[in-house]
Amino acid sequence: MTPPGHPERPERLAAALEGAAAAGAVAVVSTIAEASAVDAARTVHAASLIERLRALSDRGRGFVDTPDNPVSAGSFRAAWRAVGACVDAAAVIEAGKADIVWAAVRPPGHHARHDHAMGYCFFNNIAAAAESLLARGIGPLAIVDFDVHHGNGTQEHFYQRDDVYFVSIHQYPFFPGTGSADETGAGRGLGFTRNVPLAAGADDETYFGAVALGLDEVTRTIRPAVWLISAGFDAHQNDPLGGMRLSEPGFARIGAMIAEVSGGSPVLAVMEGGYERKALRESVRSFLDGLAGNAAP
Ligand SMILES: [Zn+2]
């Protein structure tokens, strides 16, 4: 459990599940064993990061790499279960049991780098889900990140690869400092990263334009077998961290835009940020309603 006052709190998980239940969505929580989840984390991270978190968790206190990443006795378990839920979600999609899967997880993951925890993130959940799909021969993949913060860890992991197209729509300049429009990939991955930075204060209409642009770039480059979504809800107008003005119907529209562009290909949405409990619950519900085609027009 994070210390009092830390925005990334266990109650966020309840909000994510309540929102999913209200939308009637297929939500997964981890059912896989610790060893399998740790193996999945190893596809993205150095063993040293995993072992630092495990050791500090065993001690029951400390920080992994940054003061944003405090550790309690439950942190290691929470982190591997978040990865585990994403691998489970990938398995649900592979088995054809659902076309829309919501991985209601915390801690978030998109800032976590190969050997460095940061920004409340320990393990990169969505990158592990993508690796799990690719290992089963399912690709190419799109990762669309609309958390208010740039998904630097995810971008970095896939930056030189052409099997995953990464697009991030985020407040800029802002934490973590990366995500300018000229970061577009490198080597074989050149042209497989697209950043859509937005100035603080962006409203629904600005977001719709940015999301449409990002989705269009994906489909001009690849035909994704699965769309993975880093769904952060901290661009909500009431979020205490973000500086954006997205409304709850705005998240529904973003969900509907993703549903439309996916053209029936599966969508695996993974929770990232969102730090106001009611806004998080209602935004999750709206987004999933939009994704499932249930939102009011
Ligand atoms: Zn965020």
PDB file of C-alpha atoms and ligand atoms in Angstrom:
ATOM      1  CA  MET A   1       0.000   0.000   0.000  1.00  0.00           C
ATOM      2  CA  THR A   2       1.254   3.473  -0.837  1.00  0.00           C
ATOM      3  CA  PRO A   3       1.664   5.966   2.045  1.00  0.00           C
ATOM      4  CA  PRO A   4      -1.176   8.350   3.023  1.00  0.00           C
ATOM      5  CA  GLY A   5      -1.571  11.141   0.507  1.00  0.00           C
ATOM      6  CA  HIS A   6       0.002   9.215  -2.388  1.00  0.00           C
ATOM      7  CA  PRO A   7      -2.312   9.544  -5.417  1.00  0.00           C
ATOM      8  CA  GLU A   8      -1.775   5.958  -6.621  1.00  0.00           C
ATOM      9  CA  ARG A   9      -3.982   4.187  -4.043  1.00  0.00           C
ATOM     10  CA  PRO A  10      -5.518   0.707  -3.734  1.00  0.00           C
ATOM     11  CA  GLU A  11      -9.058   2.144  -3.929  1.00  0.00           C
ATOM     12  CA  ARG A  12      -8.348   2.989  -7.580  1.00  0.00           C
ATOM     13  CA  LEU A  13      -8.750  -0.700  -8.353  1.00  0.00           C
ATOM     14  CA  ALA A  14     -12.240  -0.769  -6.851  1.00  0.00           C
ATOM     15  CA  ALA A  15     -13.176   2.267  -8.953  1.00  0.00           C
ATOM     16  CA  ALA A  16     -11.872   0.530 -12.089  1.00  0.00           C
ATOM     17  CA  LEU A  17     -13.921  -2.594 -11.367  1.00  0.00           C
ATOM     18  CA  GLU A  18     -17.071  -0.665 -10.445  1.00  0.00           C
ATOM     19  CA  GLY A  19     -16.817   1.282 -13.690  1.00  0.00           C
ATOM     20  CA  ALA A  20     -16.421  -1.936 -15.661  1.00  0.00           C
ATOM     21  CA  ALA A  21     -19.371  -3.573 -13.923  1.00  0.00           C
ATOM     22  CA  ALA A  22     -21.557  -0.567 -14.721  1.00  0.00           C
ATOM     23  CA  ALA A  23     -20.559  -0.864 -18.385  1.00  0.00           C
ATOM     24  CA  GLY A  24     -21.118  -4.626 -18.436  1.00  0.00           C
ATOM     25  CA  ALA A  25     -17.564  -5.141 -19.686  1.00  0.00           C
ATOM     26  CA  VAL A  26     -15.380  -8.228 -19.546  1.00  0.00           C
ATOM     27  CA  ALA A  27     -12.823  -7.374 -16.895  1.00  0.00           C
ATOM     28  CA  VAL A  28      -9.933  -9.574 -15.860  1.00  0.00           C
ATOM     29  CA  VAL A  29      -7.913  -9.759 -12.710  1.00  0.00           C
ATOM     30  CA  SER A  30      -4.868 -11.966 -12.374  1.00  0.00           C
ATOM     31  CA  THR A  31      -5.277 -15.688 -12.048  1.00  0.00           C
ATOM     32  CA  ILE A  32      -1.771 -16.736 -13.011  1.00  0.00           C
ATOM     33  CA  ALA A  33       0.961 -17.778 -10.612  1.00  0.00           C
ATOM     34  CA  GLU A  34       3.696 -15.463  -9.376  1.00  0.00           C
ATOM     35  CA  ALA A  35       6.427 -17.297 -11.287  1.00  0.00           C
ATOM     36  CA  SER A  36       4.548 -16.955 -14.593  1.00  0.00           C
ATOM     37  CA  ALA A  37       3.871 -13.277 -13.984  1.00  0.00           C
ATOM     38  CA  VAL A  38       7.525 -12.665 -13.138  1.00  0.00           C
ATOM     39  CA  ASP A  39       8.513 -14.471 -16.358  1.00  0.00           C
ATOM     40  CA  ALA A  40       6.191 -12.103 -18.231  1.00  0.00           C
ATOM     41  CA  ALA A  41       7.790  -9.091 -16.519  1.00  0.00           C
ATOM     42  CA  ARG A  42      11.199 -10.439 -17.589  1.00  0.00           C
ATOM     43  CA  THR A  43      10.209 -10.035 -21.247  1.00  0.00           C
ATOM     44  CA  VAL A  44      10.314  -6.271 -20.631  1.00  0.00           C
ATOM     45  CA  HIS A  45      12.535  -5.693 -17.616  1.00  0.00           C
ATOM     46  CA  ALA A  46      15.999  -6.398 -16.284  1.00  0.00           C
ATOM     47  CA  ALA A  47      16.079  -8.995 -13.517  1.00  0.00           C
ATOM     48  CA  SER A  48      17.725  -6.352 -11.317  1.00  0.00           C
ATOM     49  CA  LEU A  49      14.586  -4.170 -11.313  1.00  0.00           C
ATOM     50  CA  ILE A  50      12.384  -7.128 -10.432  1.00  0.00           C
ATOM     51  CA  GLU A  51      14.718  -8.189  -7.637  1.00  0.00           C
ATOM     52  CA  ARG A  52      15.035  -4.630  -6.233  1.00  0.00           C
ATOM     53  CA  LEU A  53      11.268  -4.437  -5.907  1.00  0.00           C
ATOM     54  CA  ARG A  54      11.063  -7.932  -4.406  1.00  0.00           C
ATOM     55  CA  ALA A  55      13.798  -7.204  -1.835  1.00  0.00           C
ATOM     56  CA  LEU A  56      12.328  -3.857  -0.733  1.00  0.00           C
ATOM     57  CA  SER A  57       8.872  -5.390  -0.519  1.00  0.00           C
ATOM     58  CA  ASP A  58      10.240  -8.189   1.684  1.00  0.00           C
ATOM     59  CA  ARG A  59      11.682  -5.483   3.931  1.00  0.00           C
ATOM     60  CA  GLY A  60       8.311  -3.710   3.880  1.00  0.00           C
ATOM     61  CA  ARG A  61       9.569  -0.226   3.080  1.00  0.00           C
ATOM     62  CA  GLY A  62      11.776   1.907   0.873  1.00  0.00           C
ATOM     63  CA  PHE A  63      11.657   3.338  -2.623  1.00  0.00           C
ATOM     64  CA  VAL A  64      12.470   1.795  -5.969  1.00  0.00           C
ATOM     65  CA  ASP A  65      14.570   4.313  -7.889  1.00  0.00           C
ATOM     66  CA  THR A  66      12.452   7.420  -7.202  1.00  0.00           C
ATOM     67  CA  PRO A  67      10.430   8.958  -4.323  1.00  0.00           C
ATOM     68  CA  ASP A  68       7.360   8.518  -6.569  1.00  0.00           C
ATOM     69  CA  ASN A  69       7.739   4.766  -6.140  1.00  0.00           C
ATOM     70  CA  PRO A  70       7.363   3.944  -2.445  1.00  0.00           C
ATOM     71  CA  VAL A  71       7.230   0.264  -1.506  1.00  0.00           C
ATOM     72  CA  SER A  72       5.233  -1.594   1.136  1.00  0.00           C
ATOM     73  CA  ALA A  73       5.051  -5.279   1.978  1.00  0.00           C
ATOM     74  CA  GLY A  74       2.324  -5.675  -0.663  1.00  0.00           C
ATOM     75  CA  SER A  75       4.016  -3.838  -3.530  1.00  0.00           C
ATOM     76  CA  PHE A  76       5.734  -6.759  -5.196  1.00  0.00           C
ATOM     77  CA  ARG A  77       2.544  -8.798  -5.179  1.00  0.00           C
ATOM     78  CA  ALA A  78       0.496  -5.878  -6.523  1.00  0.00           C
ATOM     79  CA  ALA A  79       3.027  -5.321  -9.309  1.00  0.00           C
ATOM     80  CA  TRP A  80       3.274  -8.928 -10.462  1.00  0.00           C
ATOM     81  CA  ARG A  81      -0.504  -9.343 -10.268  1.00  0.00           C
ATOM     82  CA  ALA A  82      -0.935  -6.316 -12.546  1.00  0.00           C
ATOM     83  CA  VAL A  83       1.358  -7.917 -15.118  1.00  0.00           C
ATOM     84  CA  GLY A  84      -0.431 -11.222 -14.562  1.00  0.00           C
ATOM     85  CA  ALA A  85      -3.832  -9.713 -15.304  1.00  0.00           C
ATOM     86  CA  CYS A  86      -2.511  -8.320 -18.584  1.00  0.00           C
ATOM     87  CA  VAL A  87      -1.117 -11.691 -19.606  1.00  0.00           C
ATOM     88  CA  ASP A  88      -4.466 -13.228 -18.675  1.00  0.00           C
ATOM     89  CA  ALA A  89      -6.204 -10.639 -20.819  1.00  0.00           C
ATOM     90  CA  ALA A  90      -3.947 -11.548 -23.735  1.00  0.00           C
ATOM     91  CA  ALA A  91      -4.871 -15.209 -23.253  1.00  0.00           C
ATOM     92  CA  VAL A  92      -8.594 -14.363 -23.249  1.00  0.00           C
ATOM     93  CA  ILE A  93      -8.137 -12.610 -26.580  1.00  0.00           C
ATOM     94  CA  GLU A  94      -6.018 -15.379 -28.047  1.00  0.00           C
ATOM     95  CA  ALA A  95      -8.671 -17.920 -27.096  1.00  0.00           C
ATOM     96  CA  GLY A  96     -11.305 -15.802 -28.838  1.00  0.00           C
ATOM     97  CA  LYS A  97     -13.384 -15.609 -25.648  1.00  0.00           C
ATOM     98  CA  ALA A  98     -13.907 -11.842 -25.899  1.00  0.00           C
ATOM     99  CA  ASP A  99     -13.174  -9.034 -28.333  1.00  0.00           C
ATOM    100  CA  ILE A 100     -12.988  -6.309 -25.697  1.00  0.00           C
ATOM    101  CA  VAL A 101     -11.064  -6.993 -22.517  1.00  0.00           C
ATOM    102  CA  TRP A 102     -10.466  -4.573 -19.665  1.00  0.00           C
ATOM    103  CA  ALA A 103      -7.401  -5.201 -17.535  1.00  0.00           C
ATOM    104  CA  ALA A 104      -8.317  -3.374 -14.333  1.00  0.00           C
ATOM    105  CA  VAL A 105      -4.875  -3.104 -12.809  1.00  0.00           C
ATOM    106  CA  ARG A 106      -2.747  -1.058 -10.486  1.00  0.00           C
ATOM    107  CA  PRO A 107      -0.013   0.013 -10.100  1.00  0.00           C
ATOM    108  CA  PRO A 108       0.094   1.534 -13.594  1.00  0.00           C
ATOM    109  CA  GLY A 109       2.920   0.624 -15.942  1.00  0.00           C
ATOM    110  CA  HIS A 110       3.593   2.909 -18.901  1.00  0.00           C
ATOM    111  CA  HIS A 111       6.451   4.870 -17.294  1.00  0.00           C
ATOM    112  CA  ALA A 112       8.370   1.761 -16.193  1.00  0.00           C
ATOM    113  CA  ARG A 113      11.628   1.424 -18.123  1.00  0.00           C
ATOM    114  CA  HIS A 114      13.854  -1.588 -18.703  1.00  0.00           C
ATOM    115  CA  ASP A 115      15.754  -1.234 -15.441  1.00  0.00           C
ATOM    116  CA  HIS A 116      14.081   1.744 -13.812  1.00  0.00           C
ATOM    117  CA  ALA A 117      10.811   2.264 -11.957  1.00  0.00           C
ATOM    118  CA  MET A 118       9.288   5.733 -12.173  1.00  0.00           C
ATOM    119  CA  GLY A 119       6.048   7.708 -12.031  1.00  0.00           C
ATOM    120  CA  TYR A 120       4.190   5.191  -9.772  1.00  0.00           C
ATOM    121  CA  CYS A 121       5.028   2.425 -12.286  1.00  0.00           C
ATOM    122  CA  PHE A 122       7.136  -0.640 -11.452  1.00  0.00           C
ATOM    123  CA  PHE A 123       6.485  -3.062 -14.305  1.00  0.00           C
ATOM    124  CA  ASN A 124       5.257  -2.090 -17.756  1.00  0.00           C
ATOM    125  CA  ASN A 125       1.975  -3.993 -17.850  1.00  0.00           C
ATOM    126  CA  ILE A 126       0.951  -3.170 -21.412  1.00  0.00           C
ATOM    127  CA  ALA A 127       4.382  -3.922 -22.852  1.00  0.00           C
ATOM    128  CA  ALA A 128       4.251  -7.331 -21.141  1.00  0.00           C
ATOM    129  CA  ALA A 129       0.788  -7.934 -22.623  1.00  0.00           C
ATOM    130  CA  ALA A 130       2.103  -7.035 -26.080  1.00  0.00           C
ATOM    131  CA  GLU A 131       5.097  -9.333 -25.701  1.00  0.00           C
ATOM    132  CA  SER A 132       2.769 -12.103 -24.611  1.00  0.00           C
ATOM    133  CA  LEU A 133       0.640 -11.698 -27.761  1.00  0.00           C
ATOM    134  CA  LEU A 134       3.680 -11.476 -30.041  1.00  0.00           C
ATOM    135  CA  ALA A 135       5.138 -14.619 -28.465  1.00  0.00           C
ATOM    136  CA  ARG A 136       1.932 -16.417 -29.489  1.00  0.00           C
ATOM    137  CA  GLY A 137       2.396 -15.224 -33.060  1.00  0.00           C
ATOM    138  CA  ILE A 138      -0.241 -12.506 -32.832  1.00  0.00           C
ATOM    139  CA  GLY A 139       0.823  -9.268 -34.501  1.00  0.00           C
ATOM    140  CA  PRO A 140       1.495  -6.623 -35.577  1.00  0.00           C
ATOM    141  CA  LEU A 141       0.089  -4.665 -32.661  1.00  0.00           C
ATOM    142  CA  ALA A 142      -0.944  -1.098 -31.989  1.00  0.00           C
ATOM    143  CA  ILE A 143      -0.556   0.497 -28.572  1.00  0.00           C
ATOM    144  CA  VAL A 144      -2.619   3.673 -28.140  1.00  0.00           C
ATOM    145  CA  ASP A 145      -1.840   5.627 -24.957  1.00  0.00           C
ATOM    146  CA  PHE A 146      -4.213   8.436 -23.958  1.00  0.00           C
ATOM    147  CA  ASP A 147      -3.051   8.829 -20.368  1.00  0.00           C
ATOM    148  CA  VAL A 148      -2.361  12.513 -19.665  1.00  0.00           C
ATOM    149  CA  HIS A 149       1.329  11.637 -19.272  1.00  0.00           C
ATOM    150  CA  HIS A 150       3.614  10.432 -22.058  1.00  0.00           C
ATOM    151  CA  GLY A 151       4.098   6.649 -22.057  1.00  0.00           C
ATOM    152  CA  ASN A 152       7.872   6.902 -22.074  1.00  0.00           C
ATOM    153  CA  GLY A 153       8.569   3.364 -20.849  1.00  0.00           C
ATOM    154  CA  THR A 154       6.390   1.777 -23.517  1.00  0.00           C
ATOM    155  CA  GLN A 155       7.843   4.001 -26.230  1.00  0.00           C
ATOM    156  CA  GLU A 156      11.367   3.119 -25.197  1.00  0.00           C
ATOM    157  CA  HIS A 157      10.714  -0.615 -25.167  1.00  0.00           C
ATOM    158  CA  PHE A 158       9.401  -0.692 -28.741  1.00  0.00           C
ATOM    159  CA  TYR A 159      11.320   2.286 -30.170  1.00  0.00           C
ATOM    160  CA  GLN A 160      13.500   0.285 -32.572  1.00  0.00           C
ATOM    161  CA  ARG A 161      10.895  -2.282 -33.544  1.00  0.00           C
ATOM    162  CA  ASP A 162       8.386  -2.558 -36.363  1.00  0.00           C
ATOM    163  CA  ASP A 163       6.086  -5.182 -34.801  1.00  0.00           C
ATOM    164  CA  VAL A 164       4.384  -2.649 -32.525  1.00  0.00           C
ATOM    165  CA  TYR A 165       3.134   0.800 -33.515  1.00  0.00           C
ATOM    166  CA  PHE A 166       3.064   3.102 -30.494  1.00  0.00           C
ATOM    167  CA  VAL A 167       0.998   6.282 -30.398  1.00  0.00           C
ATOM    168  CA  SER A 168       0.712   8.573 -27.383  1.00  0.00           C
ATOM    169  CA  ILE A 169      -1.584  11.556 -26.911  1.00  0.00           C
ATOM    170  CA  HIS A 170      -0.536  13.523 -23.834  1.00  0.00           C
ATOM    171  CA  GLN A 171      -0.073  16.868 -22.119  1.00  0.00           C
ATOM    172  CA  TYR A 172       3.240  18.441 -23.122  1.00  0.00           C
ATOM    173  CA  PRO A 173       5.471  19.772 -21.735  1.00  0.00           C
ATOM    174  CA  PHE A 174       4.707  17.708 -18.637  1.00  0.00           C
ATOM    175  CA  PHE A 175       5.967  14.724 -16.650  1.00  0.00           C
ATOM    176  CA  PRO A 176       8.042  12.737 -17.635  1.00  0.00           C
ATOM    177  CA  GLY A 177       9.422  15.288 -20.133  1.00  0.00           C
ATOM    178  CA  THR A 178       9.520  13.039 -23.205  1.00  0.00           C
ATOM    179  CA  GLY A 179       6.958  12.709 -25.983  1.00  0.00           C
ATOM    180  CA  SER A 180       7.737  15.504 -28.414  1.00  0.00           C
ATOM    181  CA  ALA A 181       6.428  15.148 -31.960  1.00  0.00           C
ATOM    182  CA  ASP A 182       9.920  14.520 -33.334  1.00  0.00           C
ATOM    183  CA  GLU A 183      10.289  11.227 -31.417  1.00  0.00           C
ATOM    184  CA  THR A 184       9.228   8.862 -34.203  1.00  0.00           C
ATOM    185  CA  GLY A 185      11.216   5.655 -33.672  1.00  0.00           C
ATOM    186  CA  ALA A 186      14.669   4.532 -34.751  1.00  0.00           C
ATOM    187  CA  GLY A 187      16.251   1.892 -36.947  1.00  0.00           C
ATOM    188  CA  ARG A 188      13.678  -0.655 -38.085  1.00  0.00           C
ATOM    189  CA  GLY A 189      11.219   1.134 -35.816  1.00  0.00           C
ATOM    190  CA  LEU A 190      11.517   4.465 -37.591  1.00  0.00           C
ATOM    191  CA  GLY A 191       7.969   5.622 -38.314  1.00  0.00           C
ATOM    192  CA  PHE A 192       6.445   3.219 -35.770  1.00  0.00           C
ATOM    193  CA  THR A 193       6.214   5.767 -32.930  1.00  0.00           C
ATOM    194  CA  ARG A 194       3.895   8.741 -33.101  1.00  0.00           C
ATOM    195  CA  ASN A 195       3.551  11.370 -30.402  1.00  0.00           C
ATOM    196  CA  VAL A 196       0.679  13.851 -30.359  1.00  0.00           C
ATOM    197  CA  PRO A 197       1.653  16.376 -27.675  1.00  0.00           C
ATOM    198  CA  LEU A 198      -1.083  18.771 -26.507  1.00  0.00           C
ATOM    199  CA  ALA A 199      -0.785  22.005 -24.532  1.00  0.00           C
ATOM    200  CA  ALA A 200      -2.393  22.082 -21.083  1.00  0.00           C
ATOM    201  CA  GLY A 201      -6.107  22.881 -21.038  1.00  0.00           C
ATOM    202  CA  ALA A 202      -7.099  20.700 -24.015  1.00  0.00           C
ATOM    203  CA  ASP A 203     -10.851  20.020 -24.133  1.00  0.00           C
ATOM    204  CA  ASP A 204     -12.938  17.229 -25.659  1.00  0.00           C
ATOM    205  CA  GLU A 205     -12.807  18.597 -29.206  1.00  0.00           C
ATOM    206  CA  THR A 206      -9.040  19.005 -29.120  1.00  0.00           C
ATOM    207  CA  TYR A 207      -8.691  15.455 -27.843  1.00  0.00           C
ATOM    208  CA  PHE A 208     -10.980  14.025 -30.518  1.00  0.00           C
ATOM    209  CA  GLY A 209      -8.836  15.625 -33.207  1.00  0.00           C
ATOM    210  CA  ALA A 210      -5.620  14.335 -31.649  1.00  0.00           C
ATOM    211  CA  VAL A 211      -6.963  10.809 -31.162  1.00  0.00           C
ATOM    212  CA  ALA A 212      -8.291  10.725 -34.737  1.00  0.00           C
ATOM    213  CA  LEU A 213      -4.880  11.806 -36.002  1.00  0.00           C
ATOM    214  CA  GLY A 214      -3.091   9.152 -33.952  1.00  0.00           C
ATOM    215  CA  LEU A 215      -5.457   6.360 -34.996  1.00  0.00           C
ATOM    216  CA  ASP A 216      -5.166   7.379 -38.624  1.00  0.00           C
ATOM    217  CA  GLU A 217      -1.379   7.183 -38.441  1.00  0.00           C
ATOM    218  CA  VAL A 218      -1.629   3.635 -37.122  1.00  0.00           C
ATOM    219  CA  THR A 219      -3.886   2.384 -39.901  1.00  0.00           C
ATOM    220  CA  ARG A 220      -1.779   4.066 -42.560  1.00  0.00           C
ATOM    221  CA  THR A 221       1.212   2.051 -41.336  1.00  0.00           C
ATOM    222  CA  ILE A 222      -0.059  -1.342 -40.116  1.00  0.00           C
ATOM    223  CA  ARG A 223      -3.180  -3.413 -39.833  1.00  0.00           C
ATOM    224  CA  PRO A 224      -3.135  -4.329 -36.122  1.00  0.00           C
ATOM    225  CA  ALA A 225      -4.132  -7.854 -35.102  1.00  0.00           C
ATOM    226  CA  VAL A 226      -4.957  -6.476 -31.656  1.00  0.00           C
ATOM    227  CA  TRP A 227      -5.342  -2.912 -30.409  1.00  0.00           C
ATOM    228  CA  LEU A 228      -3.836  -2.402 -26.976  1.00  0.00           C
ATOM    229  CA  ILE A 229      -4.918   0.717 -25.134  1.00  0.00           C
ATOM    230  CA  SER A 230      -3.013   2.396 -22.307  1.00  0.00           C
ATOM    231  CA  ALA A 231      -6.182   3.829 -20.837  1.00  0.00           C
ATOM    232  CA  GLY A 232      -5.313   6.548 -18.368  1.00  0.00           C
ATOM    233  CA  PHE A 233      -8.070   8.764 -17.053  1.00  0.00           C
ATOM    234  CA  ASP A 234      -5.945  11.560 -15.613  1.00  0.00           C
ATOM    235  CA  ALA A 235      -6.821  13.869 -18.520  1.00  0.00           C
ATOM    236  CA  HIS A 236     -10.261  14.160 -16.840  1.00  0.00           C
ATOM    237  CA  GLN A 237     -11.167  17.726 -15.934  1.00  0.00           C
ATOM    238  CA  ASN A 238     -11.326  16.883 -12.204  1.00  0.00           C
ATOM    239  CA  ASP A 239      -8.091  14.946 -12.013  1.00  0.00           C
ATOM    240  CA  PRO A 240      -5.720  16.363  -9.383  1.00  0.00           C
ATOM    241  CA  LEU A 241      -2.553  15.665 -11.420  1.00  0.00           C
ATOM    242  CA  GLY A 242      -3.473  16.380 -15.040  1.00  0.00           C
ATOM    243  CA  GLY A 243      -4.102  19.800 -16.539  1.00  0.00           C
ATOM    244  CA  MET A 244      -6.610  18.789 -19.209  1.00  0.00           C
ATOM    245  CA  ARG A 245     -10.378  19.228 -19.517  1.00  0.00           C
ATOM    246  CA  LEU A 246     -11.721  15.932 -20.860  1.00  0.00           C
ATOM    247  CA  SER A 247     -15.290  15.107 -19.800  1.00  0.00           C
ATOM    248  CA  GLU A 248     -16.808  11.703 -19.093  1.00  0.00           C
ATOM    249  CA  PRO A 249     -18.753  11.706 -22.414  1.00  0.00           C
ATOM    250  CA  GLY A 250     -15.399  12.594 -23.980  1.00  0.00           C
ATOM    251  CA  PHE A 251     -13.953   9.278 -22.836  1.00  0.00           C
ATOM    252  CA  ALA A 252     -16.989   7.495 -24.315  1.00  0.00           C
ATOM    253  CA  ARG A 253     -16.311   9.144 -27.663  1.00  0.00           C
ATOM    254  CA  ILE A 254     -12.649   8.103 -27.532  1.00  0.00           C
ATOM    255  CA  GLY A 255     -13.796   4.529 -26.835  1.00  0.00           C
ATOM    256  CA  ALA A 256     -16.180   4.693 -29.798  1.00  0.00           C
ATOM    257  CA  MET A 257     -13.414   6.034 -32.072  1.00  0.00           C
ATOM    258  CA  ILE A 258     -11.162   3.136 -31.097  1.00  0.00           C
ATOM    259  CA  ALA A 259     -13.998   0.640 -31.646  1.00  0.00           C
ATOM    260  CA  GLU A 260     -14.625   2.059 -35.093  1.00  0.00           C
ATOM    261  CA  VAL A 261     -11.009   2.041 -36.231  1.00  0.00           C
ATOM    262  CA  SER A 262     -10.420  -1.462 -34.871  1.00  0.00           C
ATOM    263  CA  GLY A 263     -12.998  -2.782 -37.338  1.00  0.00           C
ATOM    264  CA  GLY A 264     -13.764  -5.801 -35.185  1.00  0.00           C
ATOM    265  CA  SER A 265     -10.158  -6.649 -34.254  1.00  0.00           C
ATOM    266  CA  PRO A 266      -9.829  -7.341 -30.515  1.00  0.00           C
ATOM    267  CA  VAL A 267      -9.153  -4.484 -28.106  1.00  0.00           C
ATOM    268  CA  LEU A 268      -7.223  -5.015 -24.879  1.00  0.00           C
ATOM    269  CA  ALA A 269      -7.461  -1.963 -22.642  1.00  0.00           C
ATOM    270  CA  VAL A 270      -5.124  -1.642 -19.670  1.00  0.00           C
ATOM    271  CA  MET A 271      -5.670   0.882 -16.899  1.00  0.00           C
ATOM    272  CA  GLU A 272      -2.934   3.451 -16.402  1.00  0.00           C
ATOM    273  CA  GLY A 273      -3.541   6.714 -14.452  1.00  0.00           C
ATOM    274  CA  GLY A 274      -6.610   8.481 -13.068  1.00  0.00           C
ATOM    275  CA  TYR A 275      -6.441   9.822  -9.540  1.00  0.00           C
ATOM    276  CA  GLU A 276      -9.880  11.129  -8.575  1.00  0.00           C
ATOM    277  CA  ARG A 277     -11.996   8.219  -7.487  1.00  0.00           C
ATOM    278  CA  LYS A 278     -15.396   9.235  -8.810  1.00  0.00           C
ATOM    279  CA  ALA A 279     -13.963  10.643 -12.049  1.00  0.00           C
ATOM    280  CA  LEU A 280     -12.029   7.410 -12.516  1.00  0.00           C
ATOM    281  CA  ARG A 281     -15.048   5.167 -11.966  1.00  0.00           C
ATOM    282  CA  GLU A 282     -17.303   7.206 -14.262  1.00  0.00           C
ATOM    283  CA  SER A 283     -14.647   7.644 -16.937  1.00  0.00           C
ATOM    284  CA  VAL A 284     -13.922   3.903 -16.996  1.00  0.00           C
ATOM    285  CA  ARG A 285     -17.643   3.236 -17.396  1.00  0.00           C
ATOM    286  CA  SER A 286     -17.966   5.817 -20.182  1.00  0.00           C
ATOM    287  CA  PHE A 287     -14.903   4.625 -22.031  1.00  0.00           C
ATOM    288  CA  LEU A 288     -15.959   0.961 -21.904  1.00  0.00           C
ATOM    289  CA  ASP A 289     -19.501   1.893 -22.971  1.00  0.00           C
ATOM    290  CA  GLY A 290     -18.035   3.734 -25.936  1.00  0.00           C
ATOM    291  CA  LEU A 291     -15.768   0.840 -26.788  1.00  0.00           C
ATOM    292  CA  ALA A 292     -18.687  -1.616 -26.672  1.00  0.00           C
ATOM    293  CA  GLY A 293     -20.947   0.641 -28.742  1.00  0.00           C
ATOM    294  CA  ASN A 294     -23.319   1.312 -25.827  1.00  0.00           C
ATOM    295  CA  ALA A 295     -22.670   4.999 -25.380  1.00  0.00           C
ATOM    296  CA  ALA A 296     -25.358   7.556 -26.083  1.00  0.00           C
ATOM    297  CA  PRO A 297     -24.505   9.371 -29.344  1.00  0.00           C
TER     298      PRO A 297
HETATM  299 ZN    ZN B   1      -0.764   9.475 -16.019  1.00  0.00          ZN
END
